[in-house]
mmCIF file of C-alpha atoms and ligand atoms in Angstrom:
data_model
loop_
_atom_site.group_PDB
_atom_site.id
_atom_site.type_symbol
_atom_site.label_atom_id
_atom_site.label_comp_id
_atom_site.label_asym_id
_atom_site.label_seq_id
_atom_site.Cartn_x
_atom_site.Cartn_y
_atom_site.Cartn_z
ATOM 1 C CA MET T 27 131.375 51.941 64.064
ATOM 2 C CA ASP T 28 132.735 55.472 63.728
ATOM 3 C CA TYR T 29 135.277 56.741 66.219
ATOM 4 C CA GLN T 30 132.936 59.283 67.776
ATOM 5 C CA SER T 31 130.572 56.571 68.963
ATOM 6 C CA THR T 32 133.298 54.474 70.609
ATOM 7 C CA GLU T 33 133.950 54.539 74.344
ATOM 8 C CA GLU T 34 136.935 56.806 73.780
ATOM 9 C CA GLY T 35 134.892 59.053 71.494
ATOM 10 C CA ALA T 36 132.381 59.501 74.326
ATOM 11 C CA LEU T 37 135.223 60.326 76.722
ATOM 12 C CA VAL T 38 136.539 62.991 74.342
ATOM 13 C CA SER T 39 133.073 64.404 73.901
ATOM 14 C CA ARG T 40 132.719 64.750 77.709
ATOM 15 C CA ALA T 41 136.103 66.479 77.895
ATOM 16 C CA GLN T 42 135.021 68.798 75.077
ATOM 17 C CA SER T 43 132.014 69.889 77.077
ATOM 18 C CA GLY T 44 134.277 70.908 79.957
ATOM 19 C CA ASP T 45 134.183 67.759 82.121
ATOM 20 C CA ASP T 46 137.526 67.832 83.993
ATOM 21 C CA ASP T 47 137.101 64.234 85.201
ATOM 22 C CA ALA T 48 136.966 63.083 81.585
ATOM 23 C CA PHE T 49 140.103 65.078 80.827
ATOM 24 C CA GLN T 50 141.888 63.490 83.784
ATOM 25 C CA GLU T 51 140.895 60.056 82.503
ATOM 26 C CA ILE T 52 142.552 60.954 79.202
ATOM 27 C CA VAL T 53 145.683 62.040 81.087
ATOM 28 C CA GLN T 54 145.776 58.777 83.057
ATOM 29 C CA LYS T 55 145.353 56.772 79.882
ATOM 30 C CA TYR T 56 148.064 58.436 77.817
ATOM 31 C CA GLN T 57 150.546 60.021 80.232
ATOM 32 C CA SER T 58 152.878 57.045 80.145
ATOM 33 C CA LYS T 59 152.954 57.066 76.339
ATOM 34 C CA VAL T 60 153.560 60.815 76.236
ATOM 35 C CA PHE T 61 156.450 60.538 78.694
ATOM 36 C CA SER T 62 158.133 57.835 76.663
ATOM 37 C CA ILE T 63 157.752 59.750 73.375
ATOM 38 C CA ILE T 64 159.320 62.824 74.984
ATOM 39 C CA HIS T 65 162.046 60.772 76.556
ATOM 40 C CA GLY T 66 162.880 59.243 73.189
ATOM 41 C CA ILE T 67 163.345 62.616 71.511
ATOM 42 C CA VAL T 68 164.612 64.842 74.322
ATOM 43 C CA ARG T 69 167.396 63.468 76.434
ATOM 44 C CA GLN T 70 167.299 65.944 79.312
ATOM 45 C CA ARG T 71 165.378 64.068 81.981
ATOM 46 C CA ASN T 72 164.806 67.262 83.968
ATOM 47 C CA ASP T 73 162.782 68.810 81.169
ATOM 48 C CA VAL T 74 160.583 65.798 80.359
ATOM 49 C CA GLU T 75 157.889 66.716 82.893
ATOM 50 C CA ASP T 76 157.814 70.354 81.749
ATOM 51 C CA ILE T 77 157.227 69.258 78.164
ATOM 52 C CA ALA T 78 154.570 66.754 79.255
ATOM 53 C CA GLN T 79 152.816 69.544 81.174
ATOM 54 C CA GLN T 80 152.854 71.650 78.019
ATOM 55 C CA VAL T 81 151.479 68.767 75.953
ATOM 56 C CA PHE T 82 148.535 68.056 78.244
ATOM 57 C CA SER T 83 147.810 71.757 78.738
ATOM 58 C CA LYS T 84 147.555 72.045 74.952
ATOM 59 C CA VAL T 85 145.295 68.988 74.893
ATOM 60 C CA TYR T 86 143.112 70.591 77.580
ATOM 61 C CA PHE T 87 142.814 73.989 75.920
ATOM 62 C CA SER T 88 142.351 72.736 72.369
ATOM 63 C CA ILE T 89 140.320 69.575 72.846
ATOM 64 C CA ARG T 90 137.304 71.437 71.460
ATOM 65 C CA ASN T 91 139.160 71.550 68.117
ATOM 66 C CA PHE T 92 139.593 67.774 68.042
ATOM 67 C CA ASP T 93 137.443 66.723 65.073
ATOM 68 C CA TYR T 94 137.483 62.887 65.368
ATOM 69 C CA ARG T 95 139.133 62.521 61.946
ATOM 70 C CA SER T 96 142.073 60.794 63.617
ATOM 71 C CA SER T 97 142.195 58.817 66.834
ATOM 72 C CA LEU T 98 142.880 60.671 70.064
ATOM 73 C CA ILE T 99 146.330 59.124 70.467
ATOM 74 C CA THR T 100 147.319 60.167 66.930
ATOM 75 C CA TRP T 101 146.310 63.714 67.803
ATOM 76 C CA ILE T 102 148.151 63.631 71.162
ATOM 77 C CA TYR T 103 151.176 62.050 69.460
ATOM 78 C CA LYS T 104 151.319 64.942 66.995
ATOM 79 C CA ILE T 105 151.091 67.531 69.779
ATOM 80 C CA THR T 106 153.821 65.721 71.731
ATOM 81 C CA VAL T 107 156.271 65.478 68.828
ATOM 82 C CA ASN T 108 155.669 69.139 67.908
ATOM 83 C CA GLU T 109 156.188 70.192 71.494
ATOM 84 C CA CYS T 110 159.504 68.289 71.668
ATOM 85 C CA PHE T 111 160.836 69.902 68.493
ATOM 86 C CA ASP T 112 159.626 73.298 69.647
ATOM 87 C CA TYR T 113 161.482 72.756 72.919
ATOM 88 C CA LEU T 114 164.683 71.767 71.070
ATOM 89 C CA ARG T 115 164.403 74.770 68.757
ATOM 90 C CA LYS T 116 163.935 77.198 71.671
ATOM 91 C CA LYS T 117 166.778 75.592 73.560
ATOM 92 C CA LYS T 118 169.045 76.018 70.551
ATOM 93 C CA VAL T 119 168.045 79.682 70.150
ATOM 94 C CA ARG T 120 168.726 80.274 73.863
ATOM 95 C CA LYS T 121 172.118 78.609 73.505
ATOM 96 C CA LEU T 122 172.993 80.710 70.444
ATOM 97 C CA VAL T 123 171.956 83.957 72.153
ATOM 98 C CA TYR T 124 173.935 82.993 75.238
ATOM 99 C CA GLU T 125 176.995 82.039 73.229
ATOM 100 C CA SER T 126 176.849 85.213 71.145
ATOM 101 C CA ASP T 127 177.662 87.132 74.334
ATOM 102 C CA LEU T 128 180.763 85.052 74.985
ATOM 103 C CA SER T 129 184.187 85.017 73.403
ATOM 104 C CA GLU T 130 185.305 81.912 71.470
ATOM 105 C CA ASP T 131 187.478 80.822 74.399
ATOM 106 C CA GLU T 132 184.582 81.191 76.820
ATOM 107 C CA VAL T 133 182.265 79.177 74.568
ATOM 108 C CA ARG T 134 184.871 76.404 74.376
ATOM 109 C CA ARG T 135 185.251 76.422 78.143
ATOM 110 C CA VAL T 136 181.463 76.292 78.729
ATOM 111 C CA GLU T 137 181.060 73.440 76.244
ATOM 112 C CA ASN T 138 183.757 71.481 78.016
ATOM 113 C CA THR T 139 182.007 71.857 81.368
ATOM 114 C CA GLU T 140 178.482 71.019 80.118
ATOM 115 C CA PRO T 141 176.822 67.971 81.697
ATOM 116 C CA ALA T 142 177.814 64.609 80.259
ATOM 117 C CA THR T 143 174.392 64.135 78.603
ATOM 118 C CA ASP T 144 175.055 67.041 76.244
ATOM 119 C CA ARG T 145 178.427 65.720 75.152
ATOM 120 C CA ALA T 146 177.309 62.113 75.021
ATOM 121 C CA PRO T 147 176.615 62.034 71.234
ATOM 122 C CA ARG T 148 180.375 62.045 70.620
ATOM 123 C CA THR T 149 180.969 59.052 72.863
ATOM 124 C CA ASP T 150 177.803 56.985 72.862
ATOM 125 C CA VAL T 151 176.657 55.431 69.588
ATOM 126 C CA ARG T 152 172.993 55.321 70.513
ATOM 127 C CA LEU T 153 172.868 58.930 71.660
ATOM 128 C CA ALA T 154 174.838 59.960 68.587
ATOM 129 C CA GLY T 155 172.222 58.326 66.373
ATOM 130 C CA GLN T 156 169.427 59.943 68.358
ATOM 131 C CA ASP T 157 171.033 63.355 68.142
ATOM 132 C CA TYR T 158 171.677 62.963 64.421
ATOM 133 C CA ILE T 159 168.171 61.838 63.473
ATOM 134 C CA VAL T 160 166.601 64.580 65.621
ATOM 135 C CA LYS T 161 168.681 67.156 63.748
ATOM 136 C CA LEU T 162 167.513 65.753 60.419
ATOM 137 C CA LEU T 163 163.867 65.608 61.502
ATOM 138 C CA ALA T 164 164.039 69.282 62.398
ATOM 139 C CA LYS T 165 164.557 69.896 58.671
ATOM 140 C CA VAL T 166 161.268 68.413 57.426
ATOM 141 C CA SER T 167 157.708 69.679 57.831
ATOM 142 C CA GLU T 168 155.579 68.879 60.883
ATOM 143 C CA GLU T 169 153.398 66.524 58.868
ATOM 144 C CA GLU T 170 156.372 64.670 57.386
ATOM 145 C CA ARG T 171 158.008 64.376 60.801
ATOM 146 C CA ASN T 172 154.881 62.940 62.347
ATOM 147 C CA LEU T 173 154.384 60.428 59.568
ATOM 148 C CA LEU T 174 158.011 59.306 59.756
ATOM 149 C CA MET T 175 157.842 58.988 63.540
ATOM 150 C CA LEU T 176 154.582 57.031 63.458
ATOM 151 C CA LYS T 177 155.959 54.722 60.790
ATOM 152 C CA GLU T 178 159.512 54.244 62.019
ATOM 153 C CA VAL T 179 159.314 54.694 65.788
ATOM 154 C CA GLU T 180 155.796 53.481 66.515
ATOM 155 C CA GLY T 181 155.819 50.835 63.804
ATOM 156 C CA TYR T 182 152.482 51.595 62.147
ATOM 157 C CA SER T 183 151.975 50.172 58.671
ATOM 158 C CA VAL T 184 151.011 52.247 55.628
ATOM 159 C CA GLU T 185 147.468 50.861 55.883
ATOM 160 C CA GLU T 186 147.198 51.846 59.529
ATOM 161 C CA LEU T 187 148.575 55.308 58.816
ATOM 162 C CA ALA T 188 146.002 55.719 56.057
ATOM 163 C CA GLN T 189 143.224 54.869 58.507
ATOM 164 C CA MET T 190 144.644 57.077 61.234
ATOM 165 C CA THR T 191 144.962 60.123 58.996
ATOM 166 C CA SER T 192 141.959 59.598 56.692
ATOM 167 C CA LEU T 193 144.316 59.712 53.686
ATOM 168 C CA ASN T 194 144.623 56.960 51.094
ATOM 169 C CA GLU T 195 147.536 54.524 51.118
ATOM 170 C CA ASN T 196 149.097 55.906 47.956
ATOM 171 C CA THR T 197 149.143 59.421 49.383
ATOM 172 C CA ILE T 198 150.833 58.106 52.531
ATOM 173 C CA LYS T 199 153.462 56.300 50.430
ATOM 174 C CA VAL T 200 154.192 59.426 48.382
ATOM 175 C CA LYS T 201 154.401 61.618 51.493
ATOM 176 C CA LEU T 202 156.750 59.184 53.215
ATOM 177 C CA PHE T 203 158.905 58.883 50.122
ATOM 178 C CA ARG T 204 159.277 62.670 49.821
ATOM 179 C CA ALA T 205 159.988 62.978 53.541
ATOM 180 C CA ARG T 206 162.732 60.346 53.234
ATOM 181 C CA GLN T 207 164.225 62.160 50.260
ATOM 182 C CA LYS T 208 164.375 65.353 52.321
ATOM 183 C CA LEU T 209 166.051 63.476 55.162
ATOM 184 C CA VAL T 210 168.714 62.169 52.788
ATOM 185 C CA LYS T 211 169.365 65.685 51.484
ATOM 186 C CA ALA T 212 169.525 67.112 55.007
ATOM 187 C CA ALA T 213 171.951 64.331 55.977
ATOM 188 C CA GLN T 214 174.188 65.143 53.017
ATOM 189 C CA ARG T 215 174.261 68.812 54.008
ATOM 190 C CA LEU T 216 174.884 67.970 57.662
ATOM 191 C CA ASP T 217 177.727 65.595 56.780
ATOM 192 C CA ARG T 218 179.342 68.287 54.632
ATOM 193 C CA SER T 219 179.154 70.958 57.353
ATOM 194 C CA PRO T 220 178.572 69.325 60.739
ATOM 195 C CA GLY T 221 178.386 72.532 62.755
ATOM 196 C CA THR T 222 175.877 74.479 60.687
ATOM 197 C CA VAL T 223 172.846 72.428 59.670
ATOM 198 C CA ALA T 224 171.356 71.531 63.054
ATOM 199 C CA MET O 21 164.806 58.197 40.872
ATOM 200 C CA HIS O 22 162.479 55.666 39.224
ATOM 201 C CA ARG O 23 158.740 55.442 40.045
ATOM 202 C CA ILE O 24 159.047 51.915 41.384
ATOM 203 C CA VAL O 25 160.928 53.262 44.409
ATOM 204 C CA GLU O 26 158.044 55.517 45.397
ATOM 205 C CA LYS O 27 155.626 52.634 44.960
ATOM 206 C CA GLU O 28 157.439 49.896 46.860
ATOM 207 C CA LEU O 29 159.856 51.692 49.175
ATOM 208 C CA GLU O 30 157.815 51.260 52.378
ATOM 209 C CA ASP O 31 157.335 47.529 51.807
ATOM 210 C CA TYR O 32 161.010 47.173 50.964
ATOM 211 C CA LEU O 33 162.195 49.072 54.067
ATOM 212 C CA SER O 34 159.899 47.174 56.395
ATOM 213 C CA GLY O 35 160.988 43.867 54.833
ATOM 214 C CA ARG O 36 157.392 43.005 53.950
ATOM 215 C CA GLY O 37 157.726 42.792 50.192
ATOM 216 C CA GLY O 38 158.925 45.115 47.467
ATOM 217 C CA ARG O 39 160.056 42.305 45.176
ATOM 218 C CA GLU O 40 159.871 44.417 42.048
ATOM 219 C CA LEU O 41 161.973 47.116 43.701
ATOM 220 C CA THR O 42 164.512 44.547 44.884
ATOM 221 C CA SER O 43 165.101 43.365 41.340
ATOM 222 C CA HIS O 44 165.167 46.953 40.049
ATOM 223 C CA LEU O 45 167.893 47.819 42.542
ATOM 224 C CA THR O 46 170.152 45.072 41.258
ATOM 225 C CA ASN O 47 170.219 46.823 37.889
ATOM 226 C CA CYS O 48 169.893 50.524 38.746
ATOM 227 C CA GLU O 49 172.898 52.012 40.470
ATOM 228 C CA GLN O 50 171.351 55.440 41.017
ATOM 229 C CA CYS O 51 168.296 54.102 42.854
ATOM 230 C CA ARG O 52 170.455 51.606 44.746
ATOM 231 C CA GLY O 53 172.590 54.411 46.200
ATOM 232 C CA GLU O 54 169.673 56.543 47.321
ATOM 233 C CA VAL O 55 167.631 53.677 48.737
ATOM 234 C CA ALA O 56 170.688 52.520 50.678
ATOM 235 C CA GLU O 57 170.920 55.990 52.274
ATOM 236 C CA MET O 58 167.227 55.922 53.128
ATOM 237 C CA GLN O 59 167.667 52.498 54.662
ATOM 238 C CA THR O 60 170.557 53.695 56.828
ATOM 239 C CA LEU O 61 168.510 56.656 58.102
ATOM 240 C CA SER O 62 165.519 54.395 58.672
ATOM 241 C CA GLY O 63 167.697 52.284 60.961
ATOM 242 C CA LEU O 64 168.517 55.327 63.116
ATOM 243 C CA PHE O 65 164.898 55.903 64.108
ATOM 244 C CA GLY O 66 165.159 53.022 66.522
ATOM 245 C CA ASP O 67 167.290 55.310 68.701
ATOM 246 C CA LEU O 68 164.255 57.502 69.300
ATOM 247 C CA ARG O 69 162.429 54.737 71.141
ATOM 248 C CA ALA O 70 162.686 54.987 74.910
ATOM 249 C CA VAL O 71 164.976 52.107 75.924
ATOM 250 C CA GLU O 72 163.320 51.438 79.244
ATOM 251 C CA PRO O 73 159.740 52.125 80.366
ATOM 252 C CA VAL O 74 159.542 55.726 81.506
ATOM 253 C CA ALA O 75 157.910 56.208 84.907
ATOM 254 C CA VAL O 76 155.455 59.074 85.206
ATOM 255 C CA PRO O 77 156.561 61.221 88.186
ATOM 256 C CA LEU O 78 154.332 61.003 91.246
ATOM 257 C CA GLY O 79 151.737 63.777 91.455
ATOM 258 C CA PHE O 80 152.109 64.697 87.775
ATOM 259 C CA SER O 81 148.366 64.840 87.215
ATOM 260 C CA ASN O 82 147.796 67.095 90.263
ATOM 261 C CA ARG O 83 150.532 69.477 89.202
ATOM 262 C CA LEU O 84 149.048 69.539 85.716
ATOM 263 C CA MET O 85 145.582 70.507 86.961
ATOM 264 C CA LEU O 86 147.089 73.248 89.167
ATOM 265 C CA ASN O 87 149.012 74.541 86.173
ATOM 266 C CA ILE O 88 145.881 74.499 83.990
ATOM 267 C CA ASN O 89 143.749 76.274 86.609
ATOM 268 C CA ASP O 90 146.492 78.843 87.034
ATOM 269 C CA ARG O 91 146.507 79.521 83.286
ATOM 270 C CA LYS O 92 142.723 79.691 83.237
ATOM 271 C CA SER O 93 142.619 82.345 85.975
ATOM 272 C CA LYS O 94 145.452 84.282 84.333
ATOM 273 C CA SER O 95 143.687 84.308 80.994
ATOM 274 C CA PHE O 96 140.486 85.519 82.719
ATOM 275 C CA LEU O 97 142.349 88.368 84.418
ATOM 276 C CA SER O 98 144.171 89.240 81.228
ATOM 277 C CA ILE O 99 140.862 90.339 79.672
ATOM 278 C CA PHE O 100 141.028 93.326 82.019
ATOM 279 C CA ALA O 101 144.713 93.747 82.663
ATOM 280 C CA VAL O 102 146.648 92.905 79.553
ATOM 281 C CA ASP O 103 144.616 94.377 76.712
ATOM 282 C CA PRO O 104 145.394 98.108 76.725
ATOM 283 C CA GLY O 105 142.843 98.646 73.956
ATOM 284 C CA PHE O 106 140.095 97.281 76.170
ATOM 285 C CA THR O 107 141.145 99.489 79.103
ATOM 286 C CA ARG O 108 141.184 102.585 76.871
ATOM 287 C CA LYS O 109 137.725 101.738 75.482
ATOM 288 C CA LEU O 110 136.386 101.219 79.003
ATOM 289 C CA ALA O 111 137.774 104.590 80.154
ATOM 290 C CA LEU O 112 136.342 106.338 77.086
ATOM 291 C CA ALA O 113 132.920 104.723 77.585
ATOM 292 C CA SER O 114 132.904 105.842 81.244
ATOM 293 C CA LEU O 115 133.769 109.430 80.268
ATOM 294 C CA LEU O 116 131.045 109.504 77.594
ATOM 295 C CA CYS O 117 128.540 108.144 80.100
ATOM 296 C CA LEU O 118 129.526 110.783 82.646
ATOM 297 C CA ALA O 119 129.294 113.553 80.037
ATOM 298 C CA ALA O 120 125.848 112.350 78.909
ATOM 299 C CA CYS O 121 124.525 112.269 82.501
ATOM 300 C CA GLY O 122 126.029 115.695 83.274
ATOM 301 C CA GLY O 123 124.562 117.122 80.068
ATOM 302 C CA TYR O 124 121.141 115.727 80.915
ATOM 303 C CA LEU O 125 121.172 117.208 84.444
ATOM 304 C CA ALA O 126 122.405 120.604 83.193
ATOM 305 C CA THR O 127 119.605 120.896 80.633
ATOM 306 C CA GLN O 128 116.762 120.086 83.094
ATOM 307 C CA PRO O 129 114.662 123.008 84.536
ATOM 308 C CA VAL O 130 115.585 123.947 88.129
ATOM 309 C CA ASP O 131 112.113 122.983 89.371
ATOM 310 C CA SER O 132 112.507 119.422 88.376
ATOM 311 C CA VAL O 133 116.013 119.243 89.881
ATOM 312 C CA ALA O 134 115.112 120.684 93.315
ATOM 313 C CA PRO O 135 111.599 119.766 94.333
ATOM 314 C CA SER O 136 109.707 122.752 95.708
ATOM 315 C CA ASP O 137 108.499 120.944 98.822
ATOM 316 C CA HIS O 138 112.022 121.179 100.265
ATOM 317 C CA THR O 139 111.798 124.941 100.896
ATOM 318 C CA PRO O 140 111.905 125.973 104.607
ATOM 319 C CA GLU O 141 108.263 127.059 104.401
ATOM 320 C CA ALA O 142 107.180 123.676 103.081
ATOM 321 C CA VAL O 143 109.203 121.858 105.719
ATOM 322 C CA MET O 144 107.592 123.985 108.464
ATOM 323 C CA ALA O 145 104.143 123.497 107.023
ATOM 324 C CA SER O 146 104.567 119.740 106.759
ATOM 325 C CA HIS O 147 104.877 119.495 110.493
ATOM 326 C CA ASP O 148 101.757 118.629 112.386
ATOM 327 C CA VAL O 149 100.629 121.869 114.076
ATOM 328 C CA SER O 150 98.270 119.994 116.258
ATOM 329 C CA ALA O 151 101.127 118.142 117.905
ATOM 330 C CA PRO O 152 102.152 119.444 121.358
ATOM 331 C CA SER O 153 104.667 122.245 120.728
ATOM 332 C CA ASP O 154 106.513 121.689 124.002
ATOM 333 C CA ASP O 155 107.540 118.115 123.022
ATOM 334 C CA PRO O 156 111.397 118.395 122.924
ATOM 335 C CA GLN O 157 111.765 115.420 120.547
ATOM 336 C CA HIS O 158 109.355 117.001 118.080
ATOM 337 C CA MET O 159 111.228 120.321 118.208
ATOM 338 C CA ASP O 160 114.615 118.571 117.747
ATOM 339 C CA GLY O 161 113.292 116.674 114.732
ATOM 340 C CA MET O 162 112.197 119.906 113.064
ATOM 341 C CA LEU O 163 115.551 121.577 113.784
ATOM 342 C CA VAL O 164 117.423 118.637 112.282
ATOM 343 C CA THR O 165 115.270 118.788 109.154
ATOM 344 C CA LEU O 166 115.877 122.516 108.770
ATOM 345 C CA ALA O 167 119.610 122.172 109.466
ATOM 346 C CA SER O 168 119.978 119.443 106.834
ATOM 347 C CA TYR O 169 118.210 121.693 104.314
ATOM 348 C CA HIS O 170 120.870 124.386 104.827
ATOM 349 C CA GLN O 171 123.659 121.881 104.391
HETATM 350 ZN ZN1 ZN J 10 166.279 53.218 39.253
#
């Protein structure tokens, strides 16, 4: 049975024809998953809902482009991860612009008064790991990042990834291998100059 | 790095096989070093999993629909407001339309513009002479018609 003729395929097709009830069913079904993906990548609890709003707005406005080649959750997963990294990138740009207006002493003072969550990587092992891997993932392509996340965080096997993406298993293996090589290189650069790679 | 790494790395990292790679690593120092780094990074991904179930804030779905409807109405209005090109084209089209209408009216013969039956004589003649001339309403009506002609 192809995906389009499944129950979920029918739901997507209703949403594509502008049925808001169908879209809300999709939101109900996947909102919890989306929140936990965002929460895993972005630590600021206050911003989680804003990002989730962005994710589902994108789903709403681009559902017509969904082509049934992957499952709906794979597609939503990709949008969510991209949205998180986009958020982190914008936040970093804002921080750099803000800091460029301050003297070195002022920057130091601001950093020392930032909320505990932002300084946590230095004290908490788990948050340090999270911060580190997020910085490395920002250095690979969107496709590589998604594959790595689906494999490592969501625990999908190579076979499952091949089915989800309509690629063959060998291609998935090669893509993952290259993505891992890039991560190693990014880690080496980051370890050499901690303040500049992220 | 040797080809065997590319082929068996995923099985090796997930602990579901990769026997050939395992034996290769015992003999190849270069691959051993790089695979060890990949393995370390692979272990860090676990930190990206939400530790506890994340509760969806109450009313999220309602706020989302409000947000979406807001964007929809904004994008509808933006067709008129935001695109300066569209506004300029609209203004130009209106001017051309006005010029075309004006040009048409100016080139028409006077007869066709002001119908001849609106002359004072025609207005007088159109009134029923047989009607009683001392009827004040009838006289007022004729005066109004003549006055509006002069205006
Ligand atoms: Zn080797």
